[in-house]
Coordinates of C-alpha atoms in Angstrom, one line a residue:
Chain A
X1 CA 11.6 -103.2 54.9
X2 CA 12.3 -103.3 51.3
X3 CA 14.6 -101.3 49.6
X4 CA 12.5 -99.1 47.3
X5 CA 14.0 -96.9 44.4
X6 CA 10.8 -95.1 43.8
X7 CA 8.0 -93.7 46.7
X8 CA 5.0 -92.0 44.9
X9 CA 2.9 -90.5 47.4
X10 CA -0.9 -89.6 47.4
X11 CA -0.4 -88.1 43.6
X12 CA -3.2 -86.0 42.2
X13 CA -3.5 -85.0 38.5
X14 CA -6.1 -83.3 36.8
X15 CA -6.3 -82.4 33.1
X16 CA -9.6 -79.6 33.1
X17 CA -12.4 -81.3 34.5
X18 CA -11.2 -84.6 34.2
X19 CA -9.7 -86.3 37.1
X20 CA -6.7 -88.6 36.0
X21 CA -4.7 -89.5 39.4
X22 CA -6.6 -89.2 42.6
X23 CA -4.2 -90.0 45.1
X24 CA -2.0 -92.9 43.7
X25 CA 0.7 -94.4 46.0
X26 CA 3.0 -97.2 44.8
X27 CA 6.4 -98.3 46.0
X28 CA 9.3 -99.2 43.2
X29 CA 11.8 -102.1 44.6
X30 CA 15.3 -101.9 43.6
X31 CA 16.6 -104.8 41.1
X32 CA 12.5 -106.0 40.6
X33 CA 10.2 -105.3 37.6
X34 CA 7.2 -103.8 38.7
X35 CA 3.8 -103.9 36.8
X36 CA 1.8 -101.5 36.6
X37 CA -1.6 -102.9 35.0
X38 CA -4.7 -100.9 34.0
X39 CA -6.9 -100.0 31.2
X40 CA -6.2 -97.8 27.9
X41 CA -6.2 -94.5 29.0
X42 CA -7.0 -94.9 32.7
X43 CA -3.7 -92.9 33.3
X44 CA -1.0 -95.1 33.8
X45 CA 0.8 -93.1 30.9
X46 CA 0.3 -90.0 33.5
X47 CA 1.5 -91.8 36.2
X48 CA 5.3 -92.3 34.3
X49 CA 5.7 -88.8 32.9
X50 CA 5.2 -87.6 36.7
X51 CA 7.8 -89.7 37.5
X52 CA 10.8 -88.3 34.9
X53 CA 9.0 -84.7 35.2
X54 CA 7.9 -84.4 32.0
X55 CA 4.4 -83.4 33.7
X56 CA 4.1 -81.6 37.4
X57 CA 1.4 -83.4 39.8
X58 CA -1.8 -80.8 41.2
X59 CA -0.8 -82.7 44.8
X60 CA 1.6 -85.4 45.9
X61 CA 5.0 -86.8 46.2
X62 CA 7.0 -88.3 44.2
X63 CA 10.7 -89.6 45.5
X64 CA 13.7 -91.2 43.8
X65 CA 16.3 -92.3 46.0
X66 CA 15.2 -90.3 48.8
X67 CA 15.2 -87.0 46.7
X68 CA 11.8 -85.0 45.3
X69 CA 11.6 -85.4 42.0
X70 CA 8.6 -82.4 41.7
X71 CA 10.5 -79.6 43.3
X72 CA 14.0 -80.7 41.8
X73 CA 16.4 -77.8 40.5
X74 CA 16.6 -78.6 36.0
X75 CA 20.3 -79.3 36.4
X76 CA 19.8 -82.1 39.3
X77 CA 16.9 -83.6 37.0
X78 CA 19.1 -83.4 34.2
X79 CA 21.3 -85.6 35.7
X80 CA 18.6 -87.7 37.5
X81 CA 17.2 -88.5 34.6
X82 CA 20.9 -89.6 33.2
X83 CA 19.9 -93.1 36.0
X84 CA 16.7 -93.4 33.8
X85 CA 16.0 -95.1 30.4
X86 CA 12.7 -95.1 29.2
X87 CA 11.2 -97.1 26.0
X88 CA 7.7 -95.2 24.9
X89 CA 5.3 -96.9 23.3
X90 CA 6.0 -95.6 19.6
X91 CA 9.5 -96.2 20.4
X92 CA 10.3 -92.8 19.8
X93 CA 13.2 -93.1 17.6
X94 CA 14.6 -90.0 16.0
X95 CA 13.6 -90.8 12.4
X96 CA 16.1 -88.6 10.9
X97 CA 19.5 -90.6 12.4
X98 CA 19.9 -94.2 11.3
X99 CA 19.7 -97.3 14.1
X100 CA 23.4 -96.7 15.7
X101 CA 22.7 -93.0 15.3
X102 CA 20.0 -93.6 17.8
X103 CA 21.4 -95.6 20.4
X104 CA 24.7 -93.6 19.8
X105 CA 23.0 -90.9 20.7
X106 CA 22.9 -90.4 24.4
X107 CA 26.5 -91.8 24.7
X108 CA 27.3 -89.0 22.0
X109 CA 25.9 -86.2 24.5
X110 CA 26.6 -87.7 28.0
X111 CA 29.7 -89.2 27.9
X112 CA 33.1 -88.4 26.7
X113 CA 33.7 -91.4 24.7
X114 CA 35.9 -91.7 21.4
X115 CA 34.0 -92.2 18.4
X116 CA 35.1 -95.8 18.3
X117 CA 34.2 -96.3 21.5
X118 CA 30.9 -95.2 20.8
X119 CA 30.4 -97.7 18.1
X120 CA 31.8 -100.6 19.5
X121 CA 29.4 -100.0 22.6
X122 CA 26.3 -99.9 19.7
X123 CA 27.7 -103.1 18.2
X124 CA 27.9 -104.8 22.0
X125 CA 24.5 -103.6 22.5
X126 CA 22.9 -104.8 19.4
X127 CA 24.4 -107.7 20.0
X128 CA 23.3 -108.5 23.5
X129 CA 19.9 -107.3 22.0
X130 CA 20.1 -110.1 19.3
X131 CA 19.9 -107.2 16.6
X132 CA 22.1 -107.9 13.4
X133 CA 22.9 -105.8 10.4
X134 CA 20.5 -103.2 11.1
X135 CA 23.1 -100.2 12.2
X136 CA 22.8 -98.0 8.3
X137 CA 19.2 -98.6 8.6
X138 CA 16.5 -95.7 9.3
X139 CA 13.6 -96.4 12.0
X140 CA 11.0 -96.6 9.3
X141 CA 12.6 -98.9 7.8
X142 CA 12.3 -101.4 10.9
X143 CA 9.3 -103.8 11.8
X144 CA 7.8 -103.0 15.4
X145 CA 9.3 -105.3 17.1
X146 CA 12.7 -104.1 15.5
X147 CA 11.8 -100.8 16.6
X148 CA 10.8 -101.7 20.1
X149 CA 14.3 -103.8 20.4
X150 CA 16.4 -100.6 19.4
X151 CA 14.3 -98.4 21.6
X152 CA 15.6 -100.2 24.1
X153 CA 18.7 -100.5 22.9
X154 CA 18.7 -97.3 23.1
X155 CA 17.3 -96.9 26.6
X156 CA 20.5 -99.2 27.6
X157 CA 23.1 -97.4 26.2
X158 CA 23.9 -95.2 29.2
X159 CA 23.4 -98.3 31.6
X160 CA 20.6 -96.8 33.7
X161 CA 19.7 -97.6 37.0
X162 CA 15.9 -97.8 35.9
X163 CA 14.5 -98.7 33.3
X164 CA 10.3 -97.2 32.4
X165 CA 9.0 -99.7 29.4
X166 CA 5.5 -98.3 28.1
X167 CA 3.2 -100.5 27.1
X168 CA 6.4 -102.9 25.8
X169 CA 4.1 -105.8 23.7
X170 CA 1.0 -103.4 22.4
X171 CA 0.4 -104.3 18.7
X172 CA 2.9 -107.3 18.6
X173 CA 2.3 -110.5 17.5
X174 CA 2.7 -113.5 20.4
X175 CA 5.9 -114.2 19.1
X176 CA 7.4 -111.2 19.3
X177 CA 5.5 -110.2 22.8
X178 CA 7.8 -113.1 24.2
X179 CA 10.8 -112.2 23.2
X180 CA 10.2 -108.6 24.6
X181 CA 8.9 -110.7 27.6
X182 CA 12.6 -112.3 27.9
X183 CA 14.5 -109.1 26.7
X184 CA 12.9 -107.4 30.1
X185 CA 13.8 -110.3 32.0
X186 CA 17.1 -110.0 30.7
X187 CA 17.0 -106.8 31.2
X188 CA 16.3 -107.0 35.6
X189 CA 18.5 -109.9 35.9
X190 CA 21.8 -109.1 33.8
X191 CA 22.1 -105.5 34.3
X192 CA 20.2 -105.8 37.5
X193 CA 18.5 -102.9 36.3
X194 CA 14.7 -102.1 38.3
X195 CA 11.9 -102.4 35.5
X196 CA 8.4 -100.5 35.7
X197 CA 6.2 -101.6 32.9
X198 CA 2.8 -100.7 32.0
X199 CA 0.4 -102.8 30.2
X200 CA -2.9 -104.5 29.8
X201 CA -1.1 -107.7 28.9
X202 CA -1.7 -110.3 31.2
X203 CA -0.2 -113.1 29.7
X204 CA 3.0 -111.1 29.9
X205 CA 2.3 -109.1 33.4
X206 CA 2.6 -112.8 34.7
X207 CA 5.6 -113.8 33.0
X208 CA 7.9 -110.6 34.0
X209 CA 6.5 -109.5 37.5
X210 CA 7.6 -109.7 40.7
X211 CA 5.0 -106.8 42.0
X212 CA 2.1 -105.8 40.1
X213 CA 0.0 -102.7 40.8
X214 CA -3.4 -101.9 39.4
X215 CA -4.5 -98.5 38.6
X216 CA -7.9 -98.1 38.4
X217 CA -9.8 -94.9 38.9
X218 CA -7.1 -93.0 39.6
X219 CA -6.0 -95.3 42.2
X220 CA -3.8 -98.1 43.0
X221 CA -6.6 -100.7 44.2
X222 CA -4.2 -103.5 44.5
X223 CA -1.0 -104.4 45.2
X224 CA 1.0 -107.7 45.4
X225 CA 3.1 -110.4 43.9
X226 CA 1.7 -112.5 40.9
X227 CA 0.4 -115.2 43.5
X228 CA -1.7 -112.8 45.2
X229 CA -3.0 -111.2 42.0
X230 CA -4.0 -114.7 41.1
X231 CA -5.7 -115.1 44.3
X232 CA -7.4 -111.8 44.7
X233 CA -10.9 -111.5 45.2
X234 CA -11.0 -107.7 44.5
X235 CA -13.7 -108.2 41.6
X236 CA -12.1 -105.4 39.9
X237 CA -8.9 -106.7 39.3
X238 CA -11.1 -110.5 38.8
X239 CA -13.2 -108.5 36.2
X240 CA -9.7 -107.4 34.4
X241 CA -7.7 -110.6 34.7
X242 CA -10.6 -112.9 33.4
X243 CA -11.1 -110.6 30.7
X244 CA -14.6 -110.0 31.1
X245 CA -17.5 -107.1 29.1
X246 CA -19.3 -107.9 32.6
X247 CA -18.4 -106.6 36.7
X248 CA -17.8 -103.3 38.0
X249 CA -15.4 -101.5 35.8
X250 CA -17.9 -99.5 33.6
X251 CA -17.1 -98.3 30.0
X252 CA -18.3 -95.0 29.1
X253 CA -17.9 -95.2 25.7
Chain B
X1 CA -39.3 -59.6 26.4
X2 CA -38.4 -62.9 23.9
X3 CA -36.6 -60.8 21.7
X4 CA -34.9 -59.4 24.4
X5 CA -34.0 -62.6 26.0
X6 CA -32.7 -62.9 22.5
X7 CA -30.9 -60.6 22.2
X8 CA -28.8 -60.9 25.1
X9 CA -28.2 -64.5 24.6
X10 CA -26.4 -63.4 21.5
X11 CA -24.4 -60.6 22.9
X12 CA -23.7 -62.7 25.7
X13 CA -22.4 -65.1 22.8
X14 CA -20.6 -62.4 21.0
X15 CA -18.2 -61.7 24.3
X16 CA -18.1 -64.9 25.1
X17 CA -16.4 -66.0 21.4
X18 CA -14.2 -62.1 21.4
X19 CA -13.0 -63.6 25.2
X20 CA -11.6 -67.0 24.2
X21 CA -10.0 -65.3 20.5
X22 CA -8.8 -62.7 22.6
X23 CA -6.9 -65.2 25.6
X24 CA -5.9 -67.9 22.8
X25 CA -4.5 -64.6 21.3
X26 CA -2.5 -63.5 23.7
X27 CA -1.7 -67.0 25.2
X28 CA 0.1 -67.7 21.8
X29 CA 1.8 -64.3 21.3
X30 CA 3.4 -65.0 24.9
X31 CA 4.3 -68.4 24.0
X32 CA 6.2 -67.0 21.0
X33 CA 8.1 -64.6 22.8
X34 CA 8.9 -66.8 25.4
X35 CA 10.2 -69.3 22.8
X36 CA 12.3 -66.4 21.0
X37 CA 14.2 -65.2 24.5
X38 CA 14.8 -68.7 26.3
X39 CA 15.9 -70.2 22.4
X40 CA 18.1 -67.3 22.0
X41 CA 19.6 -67.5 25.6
X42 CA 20.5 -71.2 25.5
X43 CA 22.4 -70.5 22.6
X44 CA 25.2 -68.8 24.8
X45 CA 24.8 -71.7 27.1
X46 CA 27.0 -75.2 26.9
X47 CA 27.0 -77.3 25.2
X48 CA 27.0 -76.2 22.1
X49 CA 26.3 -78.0 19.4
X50 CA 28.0 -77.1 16.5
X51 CA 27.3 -80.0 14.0
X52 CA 23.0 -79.0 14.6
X53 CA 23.9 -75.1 13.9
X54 CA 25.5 -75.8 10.4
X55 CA 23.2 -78.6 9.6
X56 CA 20.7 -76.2 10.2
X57 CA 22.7 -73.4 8.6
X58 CA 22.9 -75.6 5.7
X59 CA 19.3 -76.7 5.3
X60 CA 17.7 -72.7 5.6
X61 CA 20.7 -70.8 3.9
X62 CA 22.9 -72.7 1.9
X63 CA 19.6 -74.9 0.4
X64 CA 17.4 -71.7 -0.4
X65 CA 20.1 -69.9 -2.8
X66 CA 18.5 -71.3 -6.2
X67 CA 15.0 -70.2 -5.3
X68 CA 16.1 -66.9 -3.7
X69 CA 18.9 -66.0 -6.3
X70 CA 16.2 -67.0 -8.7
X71 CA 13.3 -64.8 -7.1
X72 CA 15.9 -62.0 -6.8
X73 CA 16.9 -61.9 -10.4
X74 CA 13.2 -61.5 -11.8
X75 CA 12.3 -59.1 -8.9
X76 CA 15.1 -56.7 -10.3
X77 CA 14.2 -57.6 -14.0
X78 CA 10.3 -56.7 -13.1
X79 CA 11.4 -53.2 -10.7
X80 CA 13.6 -52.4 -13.9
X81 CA 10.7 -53.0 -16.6
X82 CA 7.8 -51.2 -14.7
X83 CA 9.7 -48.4 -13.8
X84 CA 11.6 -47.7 -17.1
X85 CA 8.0 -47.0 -17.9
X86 CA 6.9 -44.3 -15.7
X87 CA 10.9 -42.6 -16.2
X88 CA 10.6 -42.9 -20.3
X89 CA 7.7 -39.8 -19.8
X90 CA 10.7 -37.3 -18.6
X91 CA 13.6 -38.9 -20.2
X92 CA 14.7 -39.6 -17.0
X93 CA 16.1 -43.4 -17.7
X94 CA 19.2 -43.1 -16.0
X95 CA 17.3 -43.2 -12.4
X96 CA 16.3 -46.9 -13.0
X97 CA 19.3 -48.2 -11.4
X98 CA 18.6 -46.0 -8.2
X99 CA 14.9 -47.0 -8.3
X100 CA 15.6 -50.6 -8.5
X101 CA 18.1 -50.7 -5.9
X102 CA 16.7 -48.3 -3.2
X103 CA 13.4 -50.3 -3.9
X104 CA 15.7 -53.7 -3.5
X105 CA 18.0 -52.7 -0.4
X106 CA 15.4 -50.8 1.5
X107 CA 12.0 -53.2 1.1
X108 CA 11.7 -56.1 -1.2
X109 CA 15.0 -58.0 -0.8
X110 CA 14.8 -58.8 2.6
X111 CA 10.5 -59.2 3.1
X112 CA 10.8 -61.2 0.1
X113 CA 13.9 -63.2 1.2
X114 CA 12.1 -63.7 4.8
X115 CA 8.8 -65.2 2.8
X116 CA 10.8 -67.2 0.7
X117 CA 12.1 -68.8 3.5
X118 CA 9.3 -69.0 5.1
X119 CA 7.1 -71.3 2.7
X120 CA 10.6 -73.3 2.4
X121 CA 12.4 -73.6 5.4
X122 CA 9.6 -72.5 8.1
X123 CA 7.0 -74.4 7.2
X124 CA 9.0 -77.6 6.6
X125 CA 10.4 -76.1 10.8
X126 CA 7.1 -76.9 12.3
X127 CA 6.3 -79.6 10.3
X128 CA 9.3 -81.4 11.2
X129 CA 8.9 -80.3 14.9
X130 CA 5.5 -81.3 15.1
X131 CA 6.1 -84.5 14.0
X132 CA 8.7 -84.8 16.6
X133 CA 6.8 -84.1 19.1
X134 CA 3.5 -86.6 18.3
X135 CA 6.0 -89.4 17.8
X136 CA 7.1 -89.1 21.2
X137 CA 10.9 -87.5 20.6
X138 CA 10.8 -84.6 22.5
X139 CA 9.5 -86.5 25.3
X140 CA 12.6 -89.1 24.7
X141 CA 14.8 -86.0 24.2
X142 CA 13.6 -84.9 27.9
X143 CA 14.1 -88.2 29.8
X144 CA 17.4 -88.8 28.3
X145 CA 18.6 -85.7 30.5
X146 CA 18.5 -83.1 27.3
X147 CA 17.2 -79.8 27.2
X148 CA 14.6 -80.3 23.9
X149 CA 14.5 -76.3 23.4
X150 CA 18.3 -75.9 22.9
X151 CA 18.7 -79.2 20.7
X152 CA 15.8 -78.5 18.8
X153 CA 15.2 -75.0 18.5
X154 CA 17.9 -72.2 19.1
X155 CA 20.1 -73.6 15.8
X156 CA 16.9 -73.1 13.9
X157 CA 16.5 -69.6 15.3
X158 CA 20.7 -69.1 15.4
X159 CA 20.8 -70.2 11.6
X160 CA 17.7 -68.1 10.6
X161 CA 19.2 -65.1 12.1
X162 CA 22.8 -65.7 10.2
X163 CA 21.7 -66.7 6.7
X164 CA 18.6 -64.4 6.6
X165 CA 21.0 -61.5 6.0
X166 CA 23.4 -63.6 3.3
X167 CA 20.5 -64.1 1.5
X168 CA 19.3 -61.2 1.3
X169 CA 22.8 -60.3 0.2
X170 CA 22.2 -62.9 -2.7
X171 CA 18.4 -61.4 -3.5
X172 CA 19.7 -58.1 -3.6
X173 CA 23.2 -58.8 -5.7
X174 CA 21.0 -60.5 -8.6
X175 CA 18.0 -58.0 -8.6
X176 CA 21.0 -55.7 -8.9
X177 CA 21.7 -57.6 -11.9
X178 CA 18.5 -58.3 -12.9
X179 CA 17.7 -54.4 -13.0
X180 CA 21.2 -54.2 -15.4
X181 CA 20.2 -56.8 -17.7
X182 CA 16.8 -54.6 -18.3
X183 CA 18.2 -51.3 -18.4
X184 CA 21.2 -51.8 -20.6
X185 CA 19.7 -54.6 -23.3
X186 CA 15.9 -53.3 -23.5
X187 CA 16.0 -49.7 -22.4
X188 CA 19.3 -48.4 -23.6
X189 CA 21.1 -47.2 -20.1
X190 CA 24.3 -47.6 -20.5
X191 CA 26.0 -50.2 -17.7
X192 CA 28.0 -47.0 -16.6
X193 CA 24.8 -44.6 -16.2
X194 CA 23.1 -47.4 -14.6
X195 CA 26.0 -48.4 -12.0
X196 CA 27.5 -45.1 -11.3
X197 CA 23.6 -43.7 -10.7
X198 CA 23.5 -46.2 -7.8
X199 CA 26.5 -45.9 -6.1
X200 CA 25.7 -42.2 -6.4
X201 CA 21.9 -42.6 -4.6
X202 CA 22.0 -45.6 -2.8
X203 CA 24.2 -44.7 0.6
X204 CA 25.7 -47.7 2.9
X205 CA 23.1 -46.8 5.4
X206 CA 20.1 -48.1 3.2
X207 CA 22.3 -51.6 2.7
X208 CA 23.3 -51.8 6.4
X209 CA 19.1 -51.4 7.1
X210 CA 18.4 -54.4 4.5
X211 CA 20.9 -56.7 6.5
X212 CA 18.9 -55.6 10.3
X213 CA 15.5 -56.4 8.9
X214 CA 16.7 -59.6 7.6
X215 CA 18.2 -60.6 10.4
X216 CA 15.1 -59.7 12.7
X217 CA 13.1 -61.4 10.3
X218 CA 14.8 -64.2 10.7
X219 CA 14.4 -64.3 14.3
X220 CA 10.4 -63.7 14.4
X221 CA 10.1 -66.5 11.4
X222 CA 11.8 -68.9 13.4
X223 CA 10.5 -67.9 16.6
X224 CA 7.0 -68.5 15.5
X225 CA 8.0 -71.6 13.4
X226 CA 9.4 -73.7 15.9
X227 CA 6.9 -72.3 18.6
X228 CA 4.0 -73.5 16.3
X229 CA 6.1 -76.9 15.6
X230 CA 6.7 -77.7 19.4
X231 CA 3.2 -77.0 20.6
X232 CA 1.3 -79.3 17.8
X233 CA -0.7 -81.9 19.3
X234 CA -3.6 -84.1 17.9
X235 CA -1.8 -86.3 15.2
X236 CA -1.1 -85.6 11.5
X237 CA -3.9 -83.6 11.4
X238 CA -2.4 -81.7 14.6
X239 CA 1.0 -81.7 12.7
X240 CA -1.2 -80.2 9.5
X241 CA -2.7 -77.1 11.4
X242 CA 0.6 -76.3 13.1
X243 CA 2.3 -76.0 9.6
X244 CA -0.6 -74.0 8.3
X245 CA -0.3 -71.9 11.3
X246 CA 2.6 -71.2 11.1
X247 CA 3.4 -70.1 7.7
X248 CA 0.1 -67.5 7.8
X249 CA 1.7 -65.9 11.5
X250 CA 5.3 -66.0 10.5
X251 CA 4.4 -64.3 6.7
X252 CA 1.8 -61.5 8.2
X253 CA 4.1 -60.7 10.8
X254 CA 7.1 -60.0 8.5
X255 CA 4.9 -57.1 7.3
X256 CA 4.1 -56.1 10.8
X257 CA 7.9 -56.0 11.6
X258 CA 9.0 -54.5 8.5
X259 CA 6.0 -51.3 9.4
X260 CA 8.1 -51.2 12.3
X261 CA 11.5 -51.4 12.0
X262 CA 10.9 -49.1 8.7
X263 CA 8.8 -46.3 10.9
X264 CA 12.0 -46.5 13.5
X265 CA 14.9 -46.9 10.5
X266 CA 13.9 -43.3 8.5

């Protein structure tokens, strides 16, 4: 049996009408990056804020080291969530505090560490990060892969246990998209931190996974290590990989 | 029967619109209210974060003194001018001072304070707020274990409910002054009439009153300000309409507060 971090059981999540999860199961192993791969806006966004509780499933399970996440008191999610880091999309930097303000930031309010402390853990972290003279400087001021790398700078600070990276390599270039690639790799094998990503990158689901899971229709349809993606002959996931306008996913609009 | 049919179609219409104003209606007055009593209550909850309160402190009462000094002065200059008018017909000049200052204490220094801050500080609340929470930082405030309604909101609604009253202190000083500069160097009260007319008038109870409104005022601006802010959603647009929104709710409802607190004050 592997040891697994995160169970997600039989999850159901509706938004009005519109069903977004319809019973998704999935399994996070501890120390592994797992991929979670799907099209834009088939929920795999929804799937992750279950998972830290910033939204409450209609029906399921979700558990994080043997505890229920859904039901949890505030105070014991407060300091679940303490073991998580999490790198949005946008990066979500506070765009009023400057680079070290930012990764300073959850070390300022979680920990009780001198001010000098504090900032010689940013300049550690930037390094590590291969992120130079960029401390004074405001998040708007950063390109988006800067902005990515200091997201998850920040995401670091606190050393989490897990690590959520959403959609990590959208809008940049290949270059960049590798060394995000490598940062994540990093990430897993140096920290020994457990990765989930979601993407529709391919190229780069390939490169970082060691389990990939693909939602589609509100399901988890396949699951399995690259080399079974790779040899899958679910014409879903074939449809997906080979990037193709033809098969059975249908596009409404 | 067509006409009928008609008919009913559109009165069917009619409830059908007065249904959803009326549940949005009350869905968002709830909201607010909910957003003014768990702000508040987290404020007496640790931690506390000093360095947010003054920043905040600093940014609604310490940077709106020019404009509400400014507004005060020519509000007192104005109350002074019209009414020196009206007391000329019975020789009656002296009363200016008391006019300008009941006027002042009583009403206009703290609704006008409360707008003022308002169009300055409020609007710039849920704009900034909004943005926050289409960029994804409440969300990362969440997951980084931190309660996004006590970093982000109770020192807006803890500032708004100090400085509100110390500038409606300020508003009410200078229109004080404002009323002097008219009275003495246009109508030809002396300073001492004008002076020793409102201390005679204008009793401690009719300050004290000012400071409460301003103070409540500050809470419901903020309340709905930050509410407004937090709940925007559908990009700068989104952002757009939450700052529209809620300068128009937080400025109507100064006037629906000050009906009330004045019908329970006298």
């Amino acid at each position: 049996m592997e040891d697994a971090v995160i169970v997600i059981e039989d999850l159901h999540k509706s938004f009005g009408d519109v069903k977004v999860l319809d019973g998704v199961n999935l399994t996070v192993i501890r120390h592994k990056t797992t991929v979670i791969l799907g099209r834009s806006g088939c929920g795999k966004t929804v799937l992750i804020k279950h998972i830290v509780g910033l939204l409450k499933p209609d029906k399921g399970r979700i558990l994080y080291e043997g505890r229920d996440v859904v039901n949890m008191p505030t105070h014991e999610r407060k300091e679940m969530l303490k073991e998580f880091g999490m790198l949005y999309q946008s990066g979500a930097l506070f765009d009023s505090m400057t680079v070290e303000e930012n990764i300073a930031f959850p070390l300022v309010e979680h920990t009780k560490m001198t001010k000098a402390e504090i900032k010689e853990r940013v300049q550690e972290i930037l390094h590590r990060l291969g992120l130079k003279d960029v401390e004074g400087k405001y998040p708007a001021e950063l390109s988006g892969g800067m902005k990515k790398r200091v997201a998850l700078a920040r995401a670091v600070a606190l050393e989490p246990k897990v690590i959520i990276f959403d959609e990590p390599t959208t809008g940049l270039d290949p270059v960049m998209c590798d060394i995000i690639d490598n940062l994540i790799i990093k990430t897993r094998d140096e920290l020994g931190i457990t990765c989930i990503v979601i993407t529709h990158d391919i190229q780069s689901t390939f490169k970082i996974a060691d389990k990939i899971a693909m939602l589609y229709g509100g399901r988890i349809i396949e699951e399995g290590t690259p080399d079974e993606f790779r040899n899958t002959s679910n014409e879903v996931v074939l449809q997906f990989l080979h990037r193709k306008a033809e098969g059975p996913i249908k596009i409404m609009d | 029967m067509d006409t009928m049919k008609k008919f009913q179609e559109k009165l069917l219409l009619f409830f059908d619109k007065l249904g959803a104003t009326s549940s949005t209606f009350l869905s968002e007055t709830g909201g607010i209210f909910i957003n003014a009593i768990r702000g508040l209550y987290l404020a007496f909850v640790p931690p506390y974060r000093w360095r947010n309160l003054l920043k905040q402190m600093e940014f609604i009462g310490a940077q709106s003194t020019f404009i509400v000094g400014l507004t005060g002065l020519f509000t007192g200059m104005i109350l002074a001018f019209q009414s020196s008018h009206a007391f000329r017909l019975f020789r009656a000049e002296t009363l200016i001072g008391p006019t300008v200052a009941l006027s002042l204490t009583r009403e206009l220094a703290p609704v006008f304070t409360a707008l003022l801050v308002t169009a300055r500080a409020g609007s710039a609340m849920a704009a900034e707020i909004g943005t926050m929470r289409i960029s994804e930082q409440i969300d990362a405030i969440f997951t980084m274990g931190i309660d996004p309604v006590q970093y982000i909101i109770t020192p807006r609604l803890v500032a708004s409910i100090l400085m509100l009253p110390l500038l409606n202190a300020l508003f009410t000083f200078l229109g004080l002054i404002g009323g002097h500069i008219i009275s003495v160097n246009v109508v030809g009260v002396t300073s001492f009439a004008y002076w020793d007319q409102i201390f005679y008038y204008v009793t401690a109870e009719d300050y004290f009153n000012g400071f409460l409104k301003a103070a409540v005022f500050g809470y419901v601006i903020s309340a709905i300000c930050t509410h407004m802010g937090y709940n925007a959603s559908g990009g700068a647009e989104g952002v757009g309409r939450a700052t529209t929104h809620a300068v128009v709710v937080a400025s109507v409802s100064i006037f629906i507060f000050d009906y009330l607190l004045t019908a329970l004050m006298y």
